[in-house]
Coordinates of N, CA and C in Angstrom, one line a residue:
X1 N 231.9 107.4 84.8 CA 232.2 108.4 83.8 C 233.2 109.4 84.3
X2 N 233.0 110.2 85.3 CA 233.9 111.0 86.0 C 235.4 110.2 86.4
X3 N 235.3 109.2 86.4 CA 236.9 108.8 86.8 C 237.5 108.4 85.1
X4 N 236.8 108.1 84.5 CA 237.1 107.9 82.8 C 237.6 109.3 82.8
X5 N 237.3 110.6 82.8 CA 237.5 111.9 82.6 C 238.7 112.0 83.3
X6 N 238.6 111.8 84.4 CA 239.6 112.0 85.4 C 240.8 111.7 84.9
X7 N 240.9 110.2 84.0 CA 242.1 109.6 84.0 C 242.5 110.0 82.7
X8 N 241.8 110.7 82.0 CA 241.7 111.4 80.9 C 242.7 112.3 81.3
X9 N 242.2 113.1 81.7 CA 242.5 114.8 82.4 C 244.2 114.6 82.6
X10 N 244.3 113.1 83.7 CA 245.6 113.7 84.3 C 246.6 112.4 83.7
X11 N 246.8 111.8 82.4 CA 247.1 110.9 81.9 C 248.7 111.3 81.2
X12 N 248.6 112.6 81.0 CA 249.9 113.5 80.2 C 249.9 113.3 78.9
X13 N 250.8 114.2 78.5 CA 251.4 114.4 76.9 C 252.0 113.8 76.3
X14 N 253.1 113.3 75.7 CA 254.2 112.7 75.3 C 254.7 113.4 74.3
X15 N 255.9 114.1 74.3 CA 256.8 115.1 73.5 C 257.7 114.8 73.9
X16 N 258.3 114.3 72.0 CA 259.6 114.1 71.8 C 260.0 112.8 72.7
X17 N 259.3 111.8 72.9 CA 259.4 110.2 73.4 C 259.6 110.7 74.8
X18 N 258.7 111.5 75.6 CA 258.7 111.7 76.7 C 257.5 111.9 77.6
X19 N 256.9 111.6 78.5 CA 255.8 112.1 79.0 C 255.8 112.6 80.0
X20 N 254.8 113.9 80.0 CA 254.9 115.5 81.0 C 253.4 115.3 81.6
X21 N 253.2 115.8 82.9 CA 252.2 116.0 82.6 C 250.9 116.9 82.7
X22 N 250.1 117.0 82.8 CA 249.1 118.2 82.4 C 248.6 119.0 83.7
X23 N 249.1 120.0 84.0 CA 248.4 120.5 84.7 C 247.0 121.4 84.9
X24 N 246.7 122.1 83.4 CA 245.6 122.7 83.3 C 245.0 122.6 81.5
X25 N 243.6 122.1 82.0 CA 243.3 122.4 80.3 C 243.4 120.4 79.6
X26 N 242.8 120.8 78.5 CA 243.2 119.5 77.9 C 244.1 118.9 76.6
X27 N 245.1 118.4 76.5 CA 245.7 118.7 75.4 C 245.5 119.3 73.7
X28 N 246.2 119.3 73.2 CA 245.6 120.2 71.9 C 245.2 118.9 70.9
X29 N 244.0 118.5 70.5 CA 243.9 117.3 69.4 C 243.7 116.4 70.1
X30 N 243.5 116.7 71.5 CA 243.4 115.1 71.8 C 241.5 114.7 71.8
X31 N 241.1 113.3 71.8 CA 239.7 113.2 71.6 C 238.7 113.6 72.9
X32 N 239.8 114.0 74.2 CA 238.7 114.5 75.2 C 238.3 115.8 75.1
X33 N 238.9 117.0 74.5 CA 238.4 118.4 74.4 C 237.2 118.5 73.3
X34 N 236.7 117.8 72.1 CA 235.0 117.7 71.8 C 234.6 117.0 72.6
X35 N 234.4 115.9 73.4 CA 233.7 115.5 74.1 C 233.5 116.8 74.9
X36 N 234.0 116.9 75.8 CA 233.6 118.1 77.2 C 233.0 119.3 76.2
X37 N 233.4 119.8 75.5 CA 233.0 121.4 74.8 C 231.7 121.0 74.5
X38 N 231.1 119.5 74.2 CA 230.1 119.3 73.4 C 229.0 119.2 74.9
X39 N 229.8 118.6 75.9 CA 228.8 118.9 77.0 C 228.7 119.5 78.0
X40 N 229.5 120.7 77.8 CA 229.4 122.0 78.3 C 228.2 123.1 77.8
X41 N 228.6 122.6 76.0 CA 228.2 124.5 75.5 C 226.5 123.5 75.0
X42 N 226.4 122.3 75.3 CA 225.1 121.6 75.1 C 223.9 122.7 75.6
X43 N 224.1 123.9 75.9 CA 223.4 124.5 77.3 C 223.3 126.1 76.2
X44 N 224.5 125.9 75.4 CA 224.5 127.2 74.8 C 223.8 127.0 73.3
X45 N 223.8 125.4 72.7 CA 222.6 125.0 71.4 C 221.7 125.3 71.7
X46 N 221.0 125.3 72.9 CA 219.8 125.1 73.7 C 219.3 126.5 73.9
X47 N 220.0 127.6 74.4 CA 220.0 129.2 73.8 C 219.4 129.4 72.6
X48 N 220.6 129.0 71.6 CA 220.5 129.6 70.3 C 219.2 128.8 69.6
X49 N 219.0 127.9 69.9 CA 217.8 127.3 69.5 C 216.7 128.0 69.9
X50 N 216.6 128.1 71.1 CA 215.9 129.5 72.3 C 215.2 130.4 71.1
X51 N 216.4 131.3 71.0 CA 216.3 132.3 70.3 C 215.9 132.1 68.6
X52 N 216.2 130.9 68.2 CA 215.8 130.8 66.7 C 216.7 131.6 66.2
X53 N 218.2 131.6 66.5 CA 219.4 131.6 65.3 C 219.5 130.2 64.1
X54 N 220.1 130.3 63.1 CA 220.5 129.7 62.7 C 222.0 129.7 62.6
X55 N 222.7 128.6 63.3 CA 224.1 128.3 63.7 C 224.3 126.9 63.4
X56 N 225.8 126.4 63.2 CA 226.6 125.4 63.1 C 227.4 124.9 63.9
X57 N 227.9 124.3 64.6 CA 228.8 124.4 66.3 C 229.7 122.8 66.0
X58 N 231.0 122.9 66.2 CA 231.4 121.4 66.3 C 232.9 122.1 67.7
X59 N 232.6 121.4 68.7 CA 233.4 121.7 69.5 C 233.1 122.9 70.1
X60 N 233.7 123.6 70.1 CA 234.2 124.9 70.8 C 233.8 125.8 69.4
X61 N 233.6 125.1 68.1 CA 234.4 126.8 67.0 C 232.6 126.8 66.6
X62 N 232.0 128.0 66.2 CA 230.8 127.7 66.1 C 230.1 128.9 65.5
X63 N 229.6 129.4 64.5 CA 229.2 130.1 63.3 C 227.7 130.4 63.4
X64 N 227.5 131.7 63.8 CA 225.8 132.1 64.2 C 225.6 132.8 62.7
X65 N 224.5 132.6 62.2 CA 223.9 133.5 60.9 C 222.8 134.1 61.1
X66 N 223.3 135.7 60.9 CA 221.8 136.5 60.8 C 222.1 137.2 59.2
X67 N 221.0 138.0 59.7 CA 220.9 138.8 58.7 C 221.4 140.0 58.3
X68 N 222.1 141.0 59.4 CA 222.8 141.9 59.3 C 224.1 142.2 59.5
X69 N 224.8 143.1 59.4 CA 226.1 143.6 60.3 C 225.5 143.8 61.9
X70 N 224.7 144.5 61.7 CA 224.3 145.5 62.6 C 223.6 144.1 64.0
X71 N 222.7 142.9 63.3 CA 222.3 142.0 63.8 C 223.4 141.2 64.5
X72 N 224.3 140.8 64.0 CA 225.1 140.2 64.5 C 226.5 140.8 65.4
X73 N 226.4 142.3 65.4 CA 227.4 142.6 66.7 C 226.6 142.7 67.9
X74 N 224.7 142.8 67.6 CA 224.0 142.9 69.1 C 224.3 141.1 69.4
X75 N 223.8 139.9 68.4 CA 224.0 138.6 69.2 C 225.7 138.4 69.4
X76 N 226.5 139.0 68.9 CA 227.6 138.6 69.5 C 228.1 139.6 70.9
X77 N 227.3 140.3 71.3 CA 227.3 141.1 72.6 C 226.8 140.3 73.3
X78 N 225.7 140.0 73.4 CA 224.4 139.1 74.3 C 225.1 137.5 73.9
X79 N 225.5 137.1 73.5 CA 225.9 135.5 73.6 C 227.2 135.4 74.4
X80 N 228.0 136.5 74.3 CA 229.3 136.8 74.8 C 229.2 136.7 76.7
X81 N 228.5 137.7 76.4 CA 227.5 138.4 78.2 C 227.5 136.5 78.6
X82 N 226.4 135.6 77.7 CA 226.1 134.7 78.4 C 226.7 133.9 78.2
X83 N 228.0 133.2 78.0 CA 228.7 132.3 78.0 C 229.6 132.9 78.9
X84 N 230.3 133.8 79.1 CA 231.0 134.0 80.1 C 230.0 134.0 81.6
X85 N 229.1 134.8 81.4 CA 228.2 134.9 83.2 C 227.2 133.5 83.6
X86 N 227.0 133.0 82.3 CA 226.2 131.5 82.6 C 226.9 130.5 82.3
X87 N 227.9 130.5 81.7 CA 228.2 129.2 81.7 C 229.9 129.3 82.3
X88 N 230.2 130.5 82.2 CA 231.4 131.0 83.1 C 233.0 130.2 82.4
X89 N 232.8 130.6 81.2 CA 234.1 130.3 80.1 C 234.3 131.5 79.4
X90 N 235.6 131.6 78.4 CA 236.3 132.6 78.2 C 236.2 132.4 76.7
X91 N 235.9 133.6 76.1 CA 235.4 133.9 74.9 C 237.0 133.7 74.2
X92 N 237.2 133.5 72.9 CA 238.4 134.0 72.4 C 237.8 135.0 71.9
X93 N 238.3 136.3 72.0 CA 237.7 137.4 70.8 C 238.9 137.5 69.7
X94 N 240.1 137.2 69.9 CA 241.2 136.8 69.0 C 240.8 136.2 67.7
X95 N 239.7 134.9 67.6 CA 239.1 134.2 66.8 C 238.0 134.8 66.7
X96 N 237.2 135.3 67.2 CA 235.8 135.4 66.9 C 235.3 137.0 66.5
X97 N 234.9 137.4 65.5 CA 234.4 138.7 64.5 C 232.8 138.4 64.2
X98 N 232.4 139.9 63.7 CA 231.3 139.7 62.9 C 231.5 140.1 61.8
X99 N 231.2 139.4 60.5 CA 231.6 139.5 58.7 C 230.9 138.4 58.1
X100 N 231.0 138.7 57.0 CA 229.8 137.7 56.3 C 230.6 136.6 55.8
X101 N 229.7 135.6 55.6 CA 230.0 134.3 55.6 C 231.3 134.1 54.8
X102 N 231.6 134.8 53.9 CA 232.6 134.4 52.7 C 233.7 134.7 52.8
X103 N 233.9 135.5 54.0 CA 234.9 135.9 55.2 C 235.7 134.9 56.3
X104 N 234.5 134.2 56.4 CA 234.7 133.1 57.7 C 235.5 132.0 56.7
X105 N 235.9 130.7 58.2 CA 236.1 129.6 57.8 C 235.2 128.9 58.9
X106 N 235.1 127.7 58.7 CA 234.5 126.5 58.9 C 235.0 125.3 59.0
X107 N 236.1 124.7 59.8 CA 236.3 123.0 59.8 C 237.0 123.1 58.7
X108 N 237.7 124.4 58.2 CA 238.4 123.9 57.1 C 237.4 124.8 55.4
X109 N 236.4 125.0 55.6 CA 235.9 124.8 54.5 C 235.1 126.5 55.0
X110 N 234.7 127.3 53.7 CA 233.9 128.6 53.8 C 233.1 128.5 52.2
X111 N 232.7 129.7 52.5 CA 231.2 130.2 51.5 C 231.8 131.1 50.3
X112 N 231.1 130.6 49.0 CA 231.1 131.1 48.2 C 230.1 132.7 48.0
X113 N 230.1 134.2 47.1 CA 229.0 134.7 47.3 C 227.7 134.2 47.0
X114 N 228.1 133.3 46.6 CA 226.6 132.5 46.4 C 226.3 131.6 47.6
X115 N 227.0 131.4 48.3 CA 226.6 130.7 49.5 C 227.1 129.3 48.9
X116 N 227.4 129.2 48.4 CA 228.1 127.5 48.1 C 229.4 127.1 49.0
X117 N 229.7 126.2 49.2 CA 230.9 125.1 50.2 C 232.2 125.3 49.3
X118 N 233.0 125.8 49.5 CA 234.3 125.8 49.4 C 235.3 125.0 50.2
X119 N 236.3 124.9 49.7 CA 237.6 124.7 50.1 C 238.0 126.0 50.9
X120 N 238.5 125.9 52.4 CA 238.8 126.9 53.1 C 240.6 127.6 52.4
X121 N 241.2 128.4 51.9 CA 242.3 128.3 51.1 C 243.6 127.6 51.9
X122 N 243.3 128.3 53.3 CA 244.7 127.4 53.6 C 244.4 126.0 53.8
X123 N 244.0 125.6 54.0 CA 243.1 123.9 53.9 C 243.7 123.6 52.5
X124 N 243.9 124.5 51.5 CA 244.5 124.0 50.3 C 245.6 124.4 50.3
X125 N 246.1 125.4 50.7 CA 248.0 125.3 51.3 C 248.3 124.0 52.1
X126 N 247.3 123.5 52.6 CA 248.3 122.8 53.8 C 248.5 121.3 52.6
X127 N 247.0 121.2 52.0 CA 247.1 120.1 50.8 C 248.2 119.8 50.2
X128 N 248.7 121.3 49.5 CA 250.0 121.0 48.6 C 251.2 120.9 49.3
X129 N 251.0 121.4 50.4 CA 252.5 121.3 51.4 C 252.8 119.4 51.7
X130 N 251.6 118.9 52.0 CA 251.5 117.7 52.4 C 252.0 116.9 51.3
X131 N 251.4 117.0 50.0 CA 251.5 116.5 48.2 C 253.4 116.6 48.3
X132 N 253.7 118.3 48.4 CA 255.1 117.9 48.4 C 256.3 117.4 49.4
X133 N 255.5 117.6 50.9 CA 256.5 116.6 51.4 C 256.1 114.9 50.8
X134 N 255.1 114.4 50.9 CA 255.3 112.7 50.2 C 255.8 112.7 48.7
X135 N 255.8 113.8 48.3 CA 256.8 113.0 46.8 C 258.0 113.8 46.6
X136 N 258.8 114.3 47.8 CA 259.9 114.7 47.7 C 261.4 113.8 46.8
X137 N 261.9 113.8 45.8 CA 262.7 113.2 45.4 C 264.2 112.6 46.4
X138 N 264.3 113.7 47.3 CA 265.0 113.5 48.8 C 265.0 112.0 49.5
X139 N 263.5 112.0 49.7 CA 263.1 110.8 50.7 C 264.0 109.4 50.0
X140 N 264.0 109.5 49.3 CA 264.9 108.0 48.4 C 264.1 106.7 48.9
X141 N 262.5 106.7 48.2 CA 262.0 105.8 48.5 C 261.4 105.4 46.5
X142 N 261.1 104.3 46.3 CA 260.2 104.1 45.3 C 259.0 105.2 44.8
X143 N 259.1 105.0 43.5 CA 257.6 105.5 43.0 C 256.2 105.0 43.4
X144 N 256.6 103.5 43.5 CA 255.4 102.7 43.9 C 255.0 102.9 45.5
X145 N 255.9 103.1 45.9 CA 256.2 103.4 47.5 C 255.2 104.7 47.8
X146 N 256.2 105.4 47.0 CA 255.2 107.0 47.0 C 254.3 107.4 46.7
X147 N 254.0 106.6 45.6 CA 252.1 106.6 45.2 C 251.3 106.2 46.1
X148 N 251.8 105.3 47.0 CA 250.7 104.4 48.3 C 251.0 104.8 49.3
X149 N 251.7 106.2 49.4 CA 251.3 107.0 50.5 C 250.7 107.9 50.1
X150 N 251.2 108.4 49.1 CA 250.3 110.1 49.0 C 248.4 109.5 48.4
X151 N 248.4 108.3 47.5 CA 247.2 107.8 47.8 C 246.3 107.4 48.6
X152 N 247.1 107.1 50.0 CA 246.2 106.8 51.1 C 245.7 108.8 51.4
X153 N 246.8 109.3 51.4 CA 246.2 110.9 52.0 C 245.3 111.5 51.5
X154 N 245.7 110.9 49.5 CA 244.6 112.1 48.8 C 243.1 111.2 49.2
X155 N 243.2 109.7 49.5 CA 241.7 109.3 49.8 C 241.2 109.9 51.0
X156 N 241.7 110.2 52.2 CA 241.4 110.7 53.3 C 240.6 112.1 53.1
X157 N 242.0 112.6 51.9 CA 241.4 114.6 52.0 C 240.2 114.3 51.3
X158 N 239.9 113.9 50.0 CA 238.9 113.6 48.7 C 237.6 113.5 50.1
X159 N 237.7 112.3 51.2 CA 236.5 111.8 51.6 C 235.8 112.9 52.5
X160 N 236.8 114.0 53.2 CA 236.5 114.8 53.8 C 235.8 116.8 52.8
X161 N 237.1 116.8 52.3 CA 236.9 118.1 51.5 C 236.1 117.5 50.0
X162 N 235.5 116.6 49.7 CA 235.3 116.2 48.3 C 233.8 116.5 48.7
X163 N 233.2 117.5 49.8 CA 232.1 117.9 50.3 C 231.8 119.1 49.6
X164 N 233.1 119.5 48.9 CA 232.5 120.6 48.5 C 231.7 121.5 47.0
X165 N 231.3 122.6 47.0 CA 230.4 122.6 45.9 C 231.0 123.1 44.5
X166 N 232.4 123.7 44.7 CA 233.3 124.3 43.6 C 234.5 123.1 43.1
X167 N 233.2 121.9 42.3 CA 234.6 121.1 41.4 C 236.0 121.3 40.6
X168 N 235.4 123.0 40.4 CA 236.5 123.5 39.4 C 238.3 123.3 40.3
X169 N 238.0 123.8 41.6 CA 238.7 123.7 42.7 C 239.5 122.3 42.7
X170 N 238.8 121.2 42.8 CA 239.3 119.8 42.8 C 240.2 119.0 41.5
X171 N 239.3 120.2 40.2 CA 239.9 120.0 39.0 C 241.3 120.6 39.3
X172 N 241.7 121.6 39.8 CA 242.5 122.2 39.6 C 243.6 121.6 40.4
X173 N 243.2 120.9 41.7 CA 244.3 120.7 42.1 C 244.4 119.2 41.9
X174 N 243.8 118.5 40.9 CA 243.8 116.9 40.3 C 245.3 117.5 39.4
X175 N 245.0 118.1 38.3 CA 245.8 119.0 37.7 C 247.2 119.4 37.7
X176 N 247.2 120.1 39.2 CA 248.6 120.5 40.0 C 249.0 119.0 40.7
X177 N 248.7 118.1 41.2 CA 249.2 117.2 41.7 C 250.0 116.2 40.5
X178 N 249.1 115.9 39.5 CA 250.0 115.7 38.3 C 251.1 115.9 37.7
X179 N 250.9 117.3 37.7 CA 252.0 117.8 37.2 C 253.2 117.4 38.3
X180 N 253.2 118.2 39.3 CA 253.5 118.0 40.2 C 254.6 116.3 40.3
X181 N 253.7 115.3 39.7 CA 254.3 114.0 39.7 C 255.2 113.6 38.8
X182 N 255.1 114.2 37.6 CA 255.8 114.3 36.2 C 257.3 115.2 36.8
X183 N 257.0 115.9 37.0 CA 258.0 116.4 37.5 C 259.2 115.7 38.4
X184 N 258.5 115.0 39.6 CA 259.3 114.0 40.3 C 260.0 113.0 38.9
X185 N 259.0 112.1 38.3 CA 259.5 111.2 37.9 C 260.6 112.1 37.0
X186 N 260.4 112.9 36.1 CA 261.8 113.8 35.5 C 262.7 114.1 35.9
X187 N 262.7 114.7 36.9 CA 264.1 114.8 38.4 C 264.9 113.0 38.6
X188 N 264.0 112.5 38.4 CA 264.4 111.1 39.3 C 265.3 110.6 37.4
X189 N 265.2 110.9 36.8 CA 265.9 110.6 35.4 C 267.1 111.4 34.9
X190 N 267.1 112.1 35.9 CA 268.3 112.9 36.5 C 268.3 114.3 34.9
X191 N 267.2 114.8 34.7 CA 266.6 115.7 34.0 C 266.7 117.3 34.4
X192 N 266.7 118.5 33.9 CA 266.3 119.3 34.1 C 265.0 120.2 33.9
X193 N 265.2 121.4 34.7 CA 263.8 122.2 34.3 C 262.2 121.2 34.4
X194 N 262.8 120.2 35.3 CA 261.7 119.3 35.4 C 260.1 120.0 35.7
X195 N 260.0 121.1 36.9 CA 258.9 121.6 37.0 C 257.7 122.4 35.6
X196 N 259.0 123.4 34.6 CA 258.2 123.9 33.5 C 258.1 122.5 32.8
X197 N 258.8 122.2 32.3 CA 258.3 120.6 31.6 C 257.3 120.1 31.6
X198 N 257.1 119.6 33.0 CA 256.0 119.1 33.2 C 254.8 119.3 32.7
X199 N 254.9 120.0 32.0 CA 253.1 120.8 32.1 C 253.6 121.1 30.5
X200 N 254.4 120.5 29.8 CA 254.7 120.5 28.4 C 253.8 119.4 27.7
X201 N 253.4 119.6 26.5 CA 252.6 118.3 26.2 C 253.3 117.0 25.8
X202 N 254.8 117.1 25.6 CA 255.1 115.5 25.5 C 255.3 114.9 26.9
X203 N 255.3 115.4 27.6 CA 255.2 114.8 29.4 C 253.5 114.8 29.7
X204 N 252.8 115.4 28.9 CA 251.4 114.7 29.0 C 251.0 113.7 28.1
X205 N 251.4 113.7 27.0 CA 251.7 112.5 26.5 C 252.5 110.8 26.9
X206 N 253.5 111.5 27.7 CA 253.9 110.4 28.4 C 253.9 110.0 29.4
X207 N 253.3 110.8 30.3 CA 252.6 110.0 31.5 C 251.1 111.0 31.2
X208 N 250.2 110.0 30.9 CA 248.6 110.9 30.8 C 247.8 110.6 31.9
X209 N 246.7 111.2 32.4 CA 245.9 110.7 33.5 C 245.9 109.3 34.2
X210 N 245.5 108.4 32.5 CA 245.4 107.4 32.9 C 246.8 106.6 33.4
X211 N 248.3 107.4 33.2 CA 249.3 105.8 33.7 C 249.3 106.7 34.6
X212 N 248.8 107.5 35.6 CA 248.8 108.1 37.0 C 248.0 106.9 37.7
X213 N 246.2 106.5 36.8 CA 245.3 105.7 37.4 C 245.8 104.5 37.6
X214 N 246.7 104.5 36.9 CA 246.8 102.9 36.7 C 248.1 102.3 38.1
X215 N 248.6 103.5 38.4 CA 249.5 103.9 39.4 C 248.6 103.6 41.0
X216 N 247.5 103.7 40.6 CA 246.8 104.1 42.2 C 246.2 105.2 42.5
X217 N 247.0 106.4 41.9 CA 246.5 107.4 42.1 C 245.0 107.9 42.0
X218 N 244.0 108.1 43.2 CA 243.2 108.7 43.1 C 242.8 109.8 42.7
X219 N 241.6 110.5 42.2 CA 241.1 111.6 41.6 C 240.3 112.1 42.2
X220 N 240.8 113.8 42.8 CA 240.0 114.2 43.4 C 238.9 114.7 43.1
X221 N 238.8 114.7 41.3 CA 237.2 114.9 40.9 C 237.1 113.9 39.7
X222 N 235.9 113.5 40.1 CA 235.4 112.4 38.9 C 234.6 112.9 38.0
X223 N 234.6 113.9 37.6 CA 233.4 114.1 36.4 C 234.3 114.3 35.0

């Protein structure tokens, strides 16, 4: 197992069709930094369990709930103290606050005041950035082309973010991606004002939900 690590550790980067290689740390995204964080801070679940917090932890990033303001600047004093002197790692305090849940993010995803699962917002910036690079009119590929990429992505996001508790959210951006597509196809007919258009009702009339489904296009809410 340690020489698996090893060759892990000193295996390098590759940037820009080239490979460097690592001298400290583990690269960013790669699959060995949750493994180790998971069996390092294994020691710090085992605390918080100790103590009877209720927390969430994936990797390194990891979300303690109490009950107070006042509660949670003493455990983020005393957990701080002990991950640095027991387990002898470096806090980011850059990332890490005490505020209530609806404040935070999570893996992408935060709390409603009701305590419900959201969509984290930039997690839905990065959505529509992604939506408009694959159906860029630029790329000069097919419609069918384009549908069976941005399809493969929205099935990826749907299977991950479709965890959460605010459909209206999913409605909304089922909605905006539509439009969104109408628009392409109107550009590509060498049209104007394609964006306000789109969201006119004879362009929902002529392309409606269904010749989206019938496209491939997945829906990110089914109700």
């Amino acid at each position: 197992m340690l020489k698996l690590l090893r060759a892990f550790l000193e295996s390098g980067v590759m940037e820009n069709g080239l490979v460097s290689p690592v001298e400290e740390g583990t690269p960013q995204g790669g699959p060995l930094s949750p493994l180790l964080s998971n069996l390092v801070l294994d020691e710090l679940d085992r605390e918080l369990e100790r103590r009877q917090h209720r927390f969430v932890r994936y990797a390194d990033d990891c979300n303690i709930y109490v009950a107070s303001e006042r509660a949670g600047k003493r455990v983020m004093y005393s957990l701080t103290r002990f991950i640095r002197r027991r387990l002898k790692l470096k806090v980011n305090e850059a990332k890490s606050a005490v505020a209530r849940p609806q404040e935070r993010k999570f893996l992408g995803f935060s709390f409603t005041g009701r305590a419900k699962r959201r969509i984290a917002p930039k997690a839905l910036l990065r959505c529509k950035r992604r939506v408009r690079e694959l159906t860029r009119r630029t790329r000069g590929i097919s419609l069918k082309q384009m549908m069976k990429e941005l399809a493969s992505y929205l099935r990826g996001w749907k299977g991950y973010f479709g965890f959460c508790e605010t459909p209206s959210v999913l409605q909304r951006m089922d909605q905006w991606i539509r439009r969104r597509l109408r628009s392409v196809i109107w550009k590509q007919r060498k049209r104007r004002a394609s964006w306000r258009l789109a969201d006119s009702p004879v362009l929902h009339a002529a392309f409606p939900i269904a010749y989206f489904d019938a496209l491939g296009l997945p829906r990110l809410f089914a109700g």
